[in-house]
Short mmCIF file of C-alpha atoms in Angstrom, two decimals:
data_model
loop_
_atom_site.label_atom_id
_atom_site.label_comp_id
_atom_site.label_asym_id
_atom_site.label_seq_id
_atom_site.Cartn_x
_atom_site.Cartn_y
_atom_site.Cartn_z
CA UNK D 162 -11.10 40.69 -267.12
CA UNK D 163 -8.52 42.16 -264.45
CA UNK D 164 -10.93 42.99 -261.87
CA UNK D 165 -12.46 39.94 -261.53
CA UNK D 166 -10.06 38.71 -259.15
CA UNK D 167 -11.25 42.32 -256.98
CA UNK D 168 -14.57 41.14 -257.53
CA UNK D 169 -14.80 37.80 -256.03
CA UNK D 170 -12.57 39.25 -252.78
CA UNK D 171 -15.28 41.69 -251.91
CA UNK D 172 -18.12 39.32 -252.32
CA UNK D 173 -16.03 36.48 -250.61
CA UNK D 174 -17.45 36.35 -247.11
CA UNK D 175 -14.66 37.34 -244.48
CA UNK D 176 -12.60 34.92 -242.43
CA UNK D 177 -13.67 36.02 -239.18
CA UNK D 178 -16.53 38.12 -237.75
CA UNK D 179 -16.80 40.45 -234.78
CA UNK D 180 -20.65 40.42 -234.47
CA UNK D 181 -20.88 36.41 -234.31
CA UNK D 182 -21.43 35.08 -231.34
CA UNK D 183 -19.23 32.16 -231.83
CA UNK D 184 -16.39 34.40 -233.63
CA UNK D 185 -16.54 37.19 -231.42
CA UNK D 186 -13.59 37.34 -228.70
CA UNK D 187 -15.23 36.88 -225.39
CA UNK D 188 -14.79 39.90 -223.46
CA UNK D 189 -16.47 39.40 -220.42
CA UNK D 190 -14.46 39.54 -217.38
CA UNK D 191 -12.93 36.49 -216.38
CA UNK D 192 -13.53 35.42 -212.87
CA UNK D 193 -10.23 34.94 -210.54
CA UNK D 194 -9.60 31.19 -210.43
CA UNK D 195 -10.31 29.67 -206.21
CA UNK D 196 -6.97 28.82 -204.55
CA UNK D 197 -7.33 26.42 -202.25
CA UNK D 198 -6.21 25.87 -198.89
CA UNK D 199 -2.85 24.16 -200.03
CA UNK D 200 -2.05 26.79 -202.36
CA UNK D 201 -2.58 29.76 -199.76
CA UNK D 202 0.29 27.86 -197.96
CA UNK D 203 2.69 28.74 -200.43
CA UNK D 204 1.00 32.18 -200.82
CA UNK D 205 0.47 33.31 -197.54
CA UNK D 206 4.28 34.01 -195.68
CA UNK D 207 4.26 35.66 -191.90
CA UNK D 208 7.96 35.33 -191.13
CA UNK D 209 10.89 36.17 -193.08
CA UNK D 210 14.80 36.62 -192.76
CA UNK D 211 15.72 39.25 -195.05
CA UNK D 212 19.45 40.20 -195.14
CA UNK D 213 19.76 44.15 -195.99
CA UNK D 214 23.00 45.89 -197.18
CA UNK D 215 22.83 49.91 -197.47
CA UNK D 216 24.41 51.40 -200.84
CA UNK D 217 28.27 52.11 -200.65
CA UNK D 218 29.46 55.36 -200.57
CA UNK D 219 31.07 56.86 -203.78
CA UNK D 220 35.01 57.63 -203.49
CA UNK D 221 36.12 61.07 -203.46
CA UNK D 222 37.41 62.92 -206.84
CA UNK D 223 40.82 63.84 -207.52
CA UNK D 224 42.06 66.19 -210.00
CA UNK D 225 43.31 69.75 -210.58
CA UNK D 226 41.68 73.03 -212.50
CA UNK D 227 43.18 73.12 -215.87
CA UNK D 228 42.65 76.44 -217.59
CA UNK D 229 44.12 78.34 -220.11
CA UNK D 230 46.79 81.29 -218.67
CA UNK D 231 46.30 79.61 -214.99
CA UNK D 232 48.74 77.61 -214.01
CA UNK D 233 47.88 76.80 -210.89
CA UNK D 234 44.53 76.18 -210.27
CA UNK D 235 44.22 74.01 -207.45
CA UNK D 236 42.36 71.46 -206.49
CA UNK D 237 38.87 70.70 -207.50
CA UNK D 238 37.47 67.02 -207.08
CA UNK D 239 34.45 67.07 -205.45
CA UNK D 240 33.06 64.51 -202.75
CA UNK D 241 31.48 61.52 -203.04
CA UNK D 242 27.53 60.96 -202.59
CA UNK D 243 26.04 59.05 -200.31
CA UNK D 244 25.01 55.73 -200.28
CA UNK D 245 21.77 54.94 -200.17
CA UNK D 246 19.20 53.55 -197.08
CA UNK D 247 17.32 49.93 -197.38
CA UNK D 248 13.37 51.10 -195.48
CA UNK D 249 10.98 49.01 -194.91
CA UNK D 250 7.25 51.21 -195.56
CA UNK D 251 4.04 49.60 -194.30
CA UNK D 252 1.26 49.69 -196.90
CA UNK D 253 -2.34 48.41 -196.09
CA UNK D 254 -2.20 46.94 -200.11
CA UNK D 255 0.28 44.19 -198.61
CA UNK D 256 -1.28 41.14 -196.95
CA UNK D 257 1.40 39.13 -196.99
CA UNK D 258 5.29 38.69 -196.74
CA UNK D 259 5.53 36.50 -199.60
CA UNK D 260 6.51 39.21 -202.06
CA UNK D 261 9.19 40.01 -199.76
CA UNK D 262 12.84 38.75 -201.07
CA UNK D 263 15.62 37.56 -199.16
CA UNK D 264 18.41 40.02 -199.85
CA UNK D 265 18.38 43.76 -200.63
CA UNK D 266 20.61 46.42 -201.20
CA UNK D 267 20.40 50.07 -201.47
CA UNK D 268 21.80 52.03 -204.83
CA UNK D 269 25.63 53.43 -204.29
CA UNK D 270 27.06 56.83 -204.49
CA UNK D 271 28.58 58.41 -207.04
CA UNK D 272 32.12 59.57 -207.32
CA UNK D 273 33.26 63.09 -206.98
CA UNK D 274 34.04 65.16 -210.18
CA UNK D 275 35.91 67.68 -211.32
CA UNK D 276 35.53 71.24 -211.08
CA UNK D 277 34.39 70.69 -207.42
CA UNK D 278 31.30 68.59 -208.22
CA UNK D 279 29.82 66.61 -205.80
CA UNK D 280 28.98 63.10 -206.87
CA UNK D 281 25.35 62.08 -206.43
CA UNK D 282 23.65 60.51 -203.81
CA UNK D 283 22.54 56.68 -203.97
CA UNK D 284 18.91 56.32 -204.16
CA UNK D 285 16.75 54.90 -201.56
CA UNK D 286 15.58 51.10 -201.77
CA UNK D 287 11.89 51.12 -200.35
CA UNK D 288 10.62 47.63 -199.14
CA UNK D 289 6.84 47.49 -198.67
CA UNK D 290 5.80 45.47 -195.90
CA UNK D 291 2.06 44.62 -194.91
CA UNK D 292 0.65 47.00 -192.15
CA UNK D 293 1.47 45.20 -188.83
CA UNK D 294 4.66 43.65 -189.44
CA UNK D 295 7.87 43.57 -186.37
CA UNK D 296 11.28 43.77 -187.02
CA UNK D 297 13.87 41.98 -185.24
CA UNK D 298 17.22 41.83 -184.68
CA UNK D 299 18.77 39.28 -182.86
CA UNK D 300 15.49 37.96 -180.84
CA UNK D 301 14.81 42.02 -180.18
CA UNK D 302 12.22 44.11 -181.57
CA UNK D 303 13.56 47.17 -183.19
CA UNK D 304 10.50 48.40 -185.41
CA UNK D 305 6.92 47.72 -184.98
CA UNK D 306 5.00 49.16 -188.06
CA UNK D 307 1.67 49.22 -187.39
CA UNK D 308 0.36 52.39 -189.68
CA UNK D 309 0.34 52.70 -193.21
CA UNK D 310 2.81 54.81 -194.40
CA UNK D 311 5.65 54.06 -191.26
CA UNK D 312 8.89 53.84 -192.18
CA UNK D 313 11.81 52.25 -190.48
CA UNK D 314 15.43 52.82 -192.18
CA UNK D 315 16.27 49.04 -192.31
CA UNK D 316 20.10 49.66 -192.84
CA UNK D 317 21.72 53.14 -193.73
CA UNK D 318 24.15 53.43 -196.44
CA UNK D 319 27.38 54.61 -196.51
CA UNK D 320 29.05 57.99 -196.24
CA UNK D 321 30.42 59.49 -199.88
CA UNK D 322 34.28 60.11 -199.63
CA UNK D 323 35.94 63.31 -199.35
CA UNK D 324 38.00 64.65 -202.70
CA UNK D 325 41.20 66.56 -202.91
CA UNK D 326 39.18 69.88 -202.05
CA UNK D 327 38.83 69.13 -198.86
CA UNK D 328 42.30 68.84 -197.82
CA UNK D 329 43.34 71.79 -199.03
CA UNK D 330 44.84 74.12 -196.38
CA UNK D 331 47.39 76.92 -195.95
CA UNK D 332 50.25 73.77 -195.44
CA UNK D 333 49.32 72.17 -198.55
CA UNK D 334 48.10 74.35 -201.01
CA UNK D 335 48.11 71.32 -203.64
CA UNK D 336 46.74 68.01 -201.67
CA UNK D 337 46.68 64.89 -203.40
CA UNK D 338 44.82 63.00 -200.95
CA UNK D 339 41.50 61.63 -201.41
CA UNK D 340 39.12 59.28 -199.33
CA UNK D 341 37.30 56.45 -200.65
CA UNK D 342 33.21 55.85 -199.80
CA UNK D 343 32.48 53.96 -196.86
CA UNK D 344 30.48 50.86 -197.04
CA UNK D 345 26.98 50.73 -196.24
CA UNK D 346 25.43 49.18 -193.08
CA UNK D 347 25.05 45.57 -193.00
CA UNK D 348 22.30 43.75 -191.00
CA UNK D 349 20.40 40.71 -191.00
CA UNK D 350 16.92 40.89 -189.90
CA UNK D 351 14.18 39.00 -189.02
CA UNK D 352 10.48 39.86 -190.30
CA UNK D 353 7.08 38.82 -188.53
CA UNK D 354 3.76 39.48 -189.43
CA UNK D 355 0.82 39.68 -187.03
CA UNK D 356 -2.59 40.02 -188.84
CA UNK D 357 -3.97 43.23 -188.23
CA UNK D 358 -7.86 43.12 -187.98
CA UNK D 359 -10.99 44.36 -185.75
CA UNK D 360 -12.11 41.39 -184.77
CA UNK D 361 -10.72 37.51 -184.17
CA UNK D 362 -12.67 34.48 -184.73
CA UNK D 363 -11.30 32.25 -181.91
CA UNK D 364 -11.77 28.47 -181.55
CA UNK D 365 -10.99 25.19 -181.71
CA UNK D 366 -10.62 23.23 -184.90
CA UNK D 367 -13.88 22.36 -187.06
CA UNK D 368 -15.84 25.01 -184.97
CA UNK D 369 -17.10 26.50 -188.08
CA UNK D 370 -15.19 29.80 -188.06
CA UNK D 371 -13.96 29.75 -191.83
CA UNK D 372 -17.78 29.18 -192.67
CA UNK D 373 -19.02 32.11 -190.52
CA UNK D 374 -16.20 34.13 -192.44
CA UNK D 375 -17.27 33.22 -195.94
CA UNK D 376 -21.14 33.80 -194.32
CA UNK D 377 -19.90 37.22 -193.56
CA UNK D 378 -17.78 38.86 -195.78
CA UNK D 379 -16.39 37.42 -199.65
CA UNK D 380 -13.50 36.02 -198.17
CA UNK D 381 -13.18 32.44 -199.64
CA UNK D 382 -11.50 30.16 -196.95
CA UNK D 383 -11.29 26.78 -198.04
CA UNK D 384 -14.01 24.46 -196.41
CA UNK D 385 -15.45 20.74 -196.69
CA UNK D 386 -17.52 18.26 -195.30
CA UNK D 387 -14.74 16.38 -193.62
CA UNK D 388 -12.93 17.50 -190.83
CA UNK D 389 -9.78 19.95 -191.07
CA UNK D 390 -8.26 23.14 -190.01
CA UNK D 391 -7.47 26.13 -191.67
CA UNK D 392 -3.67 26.34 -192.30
CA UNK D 393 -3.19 30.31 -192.43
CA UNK D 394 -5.35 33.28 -190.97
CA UNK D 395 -7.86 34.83 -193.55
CA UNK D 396 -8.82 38.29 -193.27
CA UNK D 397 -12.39 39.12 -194.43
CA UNK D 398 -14.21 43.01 -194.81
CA UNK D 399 -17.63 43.08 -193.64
CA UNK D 400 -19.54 46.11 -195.43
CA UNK D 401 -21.90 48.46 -194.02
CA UNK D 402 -24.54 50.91 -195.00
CA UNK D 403 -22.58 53.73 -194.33
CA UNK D 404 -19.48 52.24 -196.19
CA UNK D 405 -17.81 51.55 -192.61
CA UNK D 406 -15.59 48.18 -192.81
CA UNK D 407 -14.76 45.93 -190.01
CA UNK D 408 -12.24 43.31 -190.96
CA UNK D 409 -12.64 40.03 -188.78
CA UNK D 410 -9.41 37.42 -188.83
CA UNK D 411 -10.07 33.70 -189.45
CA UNK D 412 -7.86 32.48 -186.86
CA UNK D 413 -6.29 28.84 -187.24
CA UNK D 414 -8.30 26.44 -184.57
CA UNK D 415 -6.00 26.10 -181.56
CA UNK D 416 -5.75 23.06 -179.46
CA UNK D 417 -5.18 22.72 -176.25
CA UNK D 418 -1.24 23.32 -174.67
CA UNK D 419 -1.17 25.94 -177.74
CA UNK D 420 0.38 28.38 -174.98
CA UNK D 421 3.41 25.73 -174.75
CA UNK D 422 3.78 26.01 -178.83
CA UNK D 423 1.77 22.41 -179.78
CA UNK D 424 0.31 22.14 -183.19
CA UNK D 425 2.11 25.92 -184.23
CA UNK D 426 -0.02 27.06 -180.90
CA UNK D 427 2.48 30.19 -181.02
CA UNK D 428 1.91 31.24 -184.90
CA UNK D 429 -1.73 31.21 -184.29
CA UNK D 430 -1.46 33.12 -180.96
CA UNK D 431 0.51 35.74 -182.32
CA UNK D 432 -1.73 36.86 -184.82
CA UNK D 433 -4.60 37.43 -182.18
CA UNK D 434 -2.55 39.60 -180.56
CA UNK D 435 -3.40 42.52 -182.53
CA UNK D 436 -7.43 41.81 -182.81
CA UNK D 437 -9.28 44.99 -180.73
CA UNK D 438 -12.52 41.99 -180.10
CA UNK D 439 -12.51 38.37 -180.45
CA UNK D 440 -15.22 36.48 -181.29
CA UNK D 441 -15.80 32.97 -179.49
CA UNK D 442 -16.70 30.63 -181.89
CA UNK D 443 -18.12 27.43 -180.06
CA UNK D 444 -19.54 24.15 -181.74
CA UNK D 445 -22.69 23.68 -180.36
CA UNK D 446 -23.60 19.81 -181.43
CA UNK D 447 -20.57 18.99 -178.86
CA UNK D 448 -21.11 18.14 -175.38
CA UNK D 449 -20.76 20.84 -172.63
CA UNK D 450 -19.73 23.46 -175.55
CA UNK D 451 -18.92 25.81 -172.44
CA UNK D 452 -16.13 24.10 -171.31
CA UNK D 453 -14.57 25.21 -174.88
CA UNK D 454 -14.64 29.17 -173.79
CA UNK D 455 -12.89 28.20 -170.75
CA UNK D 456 -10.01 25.89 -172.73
CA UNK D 457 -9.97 29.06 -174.97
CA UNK D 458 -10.08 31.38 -172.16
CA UNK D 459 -6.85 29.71 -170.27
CA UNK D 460 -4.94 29.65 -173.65
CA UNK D 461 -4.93 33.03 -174.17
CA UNK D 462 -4.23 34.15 -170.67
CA UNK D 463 -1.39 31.83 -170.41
CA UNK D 464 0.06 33.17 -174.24
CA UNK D 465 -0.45 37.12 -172.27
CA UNK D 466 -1.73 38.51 -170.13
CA UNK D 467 -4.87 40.45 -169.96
CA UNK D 468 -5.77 39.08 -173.49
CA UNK D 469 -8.72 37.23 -172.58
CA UNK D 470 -10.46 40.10 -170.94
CA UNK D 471 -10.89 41.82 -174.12
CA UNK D 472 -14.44 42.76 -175.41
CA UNK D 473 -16.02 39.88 -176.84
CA UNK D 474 -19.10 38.19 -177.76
CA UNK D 475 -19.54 34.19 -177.74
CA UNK D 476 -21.07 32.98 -181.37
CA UNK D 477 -22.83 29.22 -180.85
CA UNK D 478 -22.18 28.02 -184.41
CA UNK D 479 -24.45 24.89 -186.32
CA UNK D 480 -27.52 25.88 -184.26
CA UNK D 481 -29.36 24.33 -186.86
CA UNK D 482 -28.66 21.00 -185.70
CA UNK D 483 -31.27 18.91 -183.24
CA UNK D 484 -28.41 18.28 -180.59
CA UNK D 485 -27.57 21.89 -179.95
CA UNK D 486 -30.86 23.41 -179.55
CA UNK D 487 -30.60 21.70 -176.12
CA UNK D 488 -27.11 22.66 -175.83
CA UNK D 489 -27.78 26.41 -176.25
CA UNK D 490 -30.10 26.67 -173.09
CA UNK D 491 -27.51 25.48 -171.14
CA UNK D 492 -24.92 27.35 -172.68
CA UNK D 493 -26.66 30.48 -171.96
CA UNK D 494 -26.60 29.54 -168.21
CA UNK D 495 -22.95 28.63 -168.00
CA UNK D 496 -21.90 31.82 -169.33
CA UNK D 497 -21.77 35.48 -167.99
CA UNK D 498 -21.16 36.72 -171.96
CA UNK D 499 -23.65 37.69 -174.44
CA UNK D 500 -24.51 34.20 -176.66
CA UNK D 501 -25.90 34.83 -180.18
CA UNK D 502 -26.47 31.67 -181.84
CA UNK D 503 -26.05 31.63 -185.62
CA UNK D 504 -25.83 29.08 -188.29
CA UNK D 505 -23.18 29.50 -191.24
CA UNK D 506 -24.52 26.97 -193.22
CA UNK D 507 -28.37 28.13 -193.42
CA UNK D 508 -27.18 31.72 -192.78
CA UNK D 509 -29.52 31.88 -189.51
CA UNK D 510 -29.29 34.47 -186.87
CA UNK D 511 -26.44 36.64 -189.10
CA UNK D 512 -28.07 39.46 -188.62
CA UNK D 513 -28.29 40.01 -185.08
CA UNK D 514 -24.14 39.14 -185.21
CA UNK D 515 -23.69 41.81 -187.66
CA UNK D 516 -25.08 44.26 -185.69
CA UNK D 517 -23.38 43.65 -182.43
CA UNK D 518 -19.77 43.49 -184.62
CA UNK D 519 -20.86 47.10 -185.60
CA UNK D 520 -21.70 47.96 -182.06
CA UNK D 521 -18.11 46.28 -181.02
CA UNK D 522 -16.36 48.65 -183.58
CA UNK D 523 -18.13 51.95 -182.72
CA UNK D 524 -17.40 51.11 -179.08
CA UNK D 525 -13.67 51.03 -180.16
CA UNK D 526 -13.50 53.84 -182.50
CA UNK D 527 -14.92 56.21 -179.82
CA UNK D 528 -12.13 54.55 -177.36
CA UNK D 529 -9.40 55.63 -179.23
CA UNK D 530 -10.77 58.90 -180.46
CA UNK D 531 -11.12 59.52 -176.44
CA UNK D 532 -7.38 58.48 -176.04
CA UNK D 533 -6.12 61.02 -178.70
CA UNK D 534 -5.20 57.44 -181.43
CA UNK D 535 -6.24 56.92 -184.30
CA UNK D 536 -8.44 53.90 -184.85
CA UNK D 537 -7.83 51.03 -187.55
CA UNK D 538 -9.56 51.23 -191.25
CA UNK D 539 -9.19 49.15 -193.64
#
């Protein structure tokens, strides 16, 4: 009959199904895949040469009113817009300078029209930058932009040029002279970032720091059982109660003569720089751990002044170990700082480090609140 062919498609079982488990799509929320250490070194930029170029002016018009039963009409082209600005805007979004391209330029004007129009203006080309980024020029700093939101006009664009109108004067009632747009500014740059957090963890390499950061907070530096050093700073957000955030900086492990620029001493220094409170981390299973906060100590003072005298706390890391239970008794008398002893691995001790980070922040949010600033938040 003709609607057996209907017949067997509806009782047909369909080719796929949406409540089997093995048909269904999956759509549970993939998980973002780890990068590791290697790959954050392609990821991760702090220094870039960016060459900027402001939009050219447009070239004044040039023409004459045309109308019926007026002969002479006069002049009428309107100027040129402007060219327009290259800025650089700090946004708290941006982490890094990698997203940051070599060359930009900003839109150009318009020509003038007829009937006295003006031509328009170029529109502004907005770079973001991360929050904490210097601009230089020729080994000088021109722009530090440490607040989300700042601006800094990069390079200005041109002026539009002037049409016929403009010329026109009692001597020369019918000018023919125009004035082309001038080009924009020209400038080649030189971008730096310097990680800005709360709180620095400062040490020497394989002192545990990236550990204490993933103990801390969900940031996900790469770690291992052999030794290594982290390549790039990591920023991590440690979460309170009262949904305050301190952000604490996994510094690269310096070495000693970092002051004199060995093993990229002076692109881990940098980033330090802009830390409120550091954070000593010191290895513990070593001999005489306290002669680390000294070689720490000197390294900073030498990179600037004053830098080592900034509140801090010293953290004696892998107290789990045999070796540095007797190595944190002695520690405590070497030292005229506060020692908290923690473990990253077993997670011992975190607490009491948590709460003396909080105290560390409240103590500088009141500072600058006193001083009329307005502290960091992330």
């Amino acid at each position: 009959s003709p609607w057996k062919p209907l017949l067997l498609l509806l009782l047909s079982p369909p080719a796929f199904s949406t409540s089997c488990a093995r048909c269904a799509k999956d759509r549970r929320l993939r998980q973002k895949r780890a990068i590791s250490e290697r790959q954050l070194t392609r990821y991760f930029v702090d220094q870039r040469k960016v060459r900027v170029v402001g939009g050219r002016g447009g070239d004044g018009g040039h023409s004459f009113h045309s109308e019926p039963r007026k002969v002479f009409g006069g002049p009428d082209g309107g100027n040129g817009g402007d060219g327009g600005h290259v800025i650089f805007k700090a946004d708290q979004q941006m982490k890094s300078l990698s997203s940051v391209f070599r060359f930009y330029q900003g839109f150009h004007g318009e020509r003038g029209g007829s009937k006295n129009c003006y031509g328009a203006n170029g529109a502004h080309m907005y770079v973001k930058v991360p929050v904490g980024t210097l601009v230089k020029e020729d080994g000088e700093v021109v722009a530090d932009l440490t607040q989300h939101g700042e601006e800094y006009i990069a390079a200005h664009g041109g002026a539009g040029g002037r049409g016929n109108r403009f010329f026109l004067s009692n001597e020369n009632r019918a000018p023919k002279l125009f004035t082309p747009g001038e080009p924009g500014q020209e400038r080649v740059l030189h971008l730096e970032l310097k990680t800005t957090a709360h709180a620095g963890l400062v040490g020497f390499p394989n002192a545990g720091k990236s550990s204490l950061l993933r103990a801390i907070s969900r940031a996900k530096p790469a770690v291992a059982a052999y030794p290594f050093t982290t390549l790039n700073p990591h920023v991590g957000i440690v979460h309170y109660q009262d949904y305050e955030q301190v952000a604490v900086a996994d510094i690269p492990g310096l070495v000693k003569g970092a002051h004199q620029n060995r093993g990229l001493g002076m692109a881990f220094l940098k980033h330090i720089e802009r830390c409120r409170f550091l954070l000593y981390v010191l290895d513990l299973s070593v001999p005489q751990p306290w002669s680390q906060l000294q070689d720490l100590k000197y390294e900073l003072e030498a990179y600037e002044k004053s830098l080592s005298e900034r509140p801090c706390v010293v953290i004696g890391n892998k107290v789990d170990l045999a070796q540095s239970r007797i190595n944190l008794a002695l520690l405590r008398e070497q030292v005229a700082e506060r020692v908290i002893a923690v473990s990253a691995l077993t997670g011992e001790n975190l607490e009491e480090l948590l709460l003396h980070l909080r105290e560390l922040y409240d103590t500088y949010v009141k500072t600058e609140q006193s001083q009329g600033q307005s502290p960091v938040k992330w």
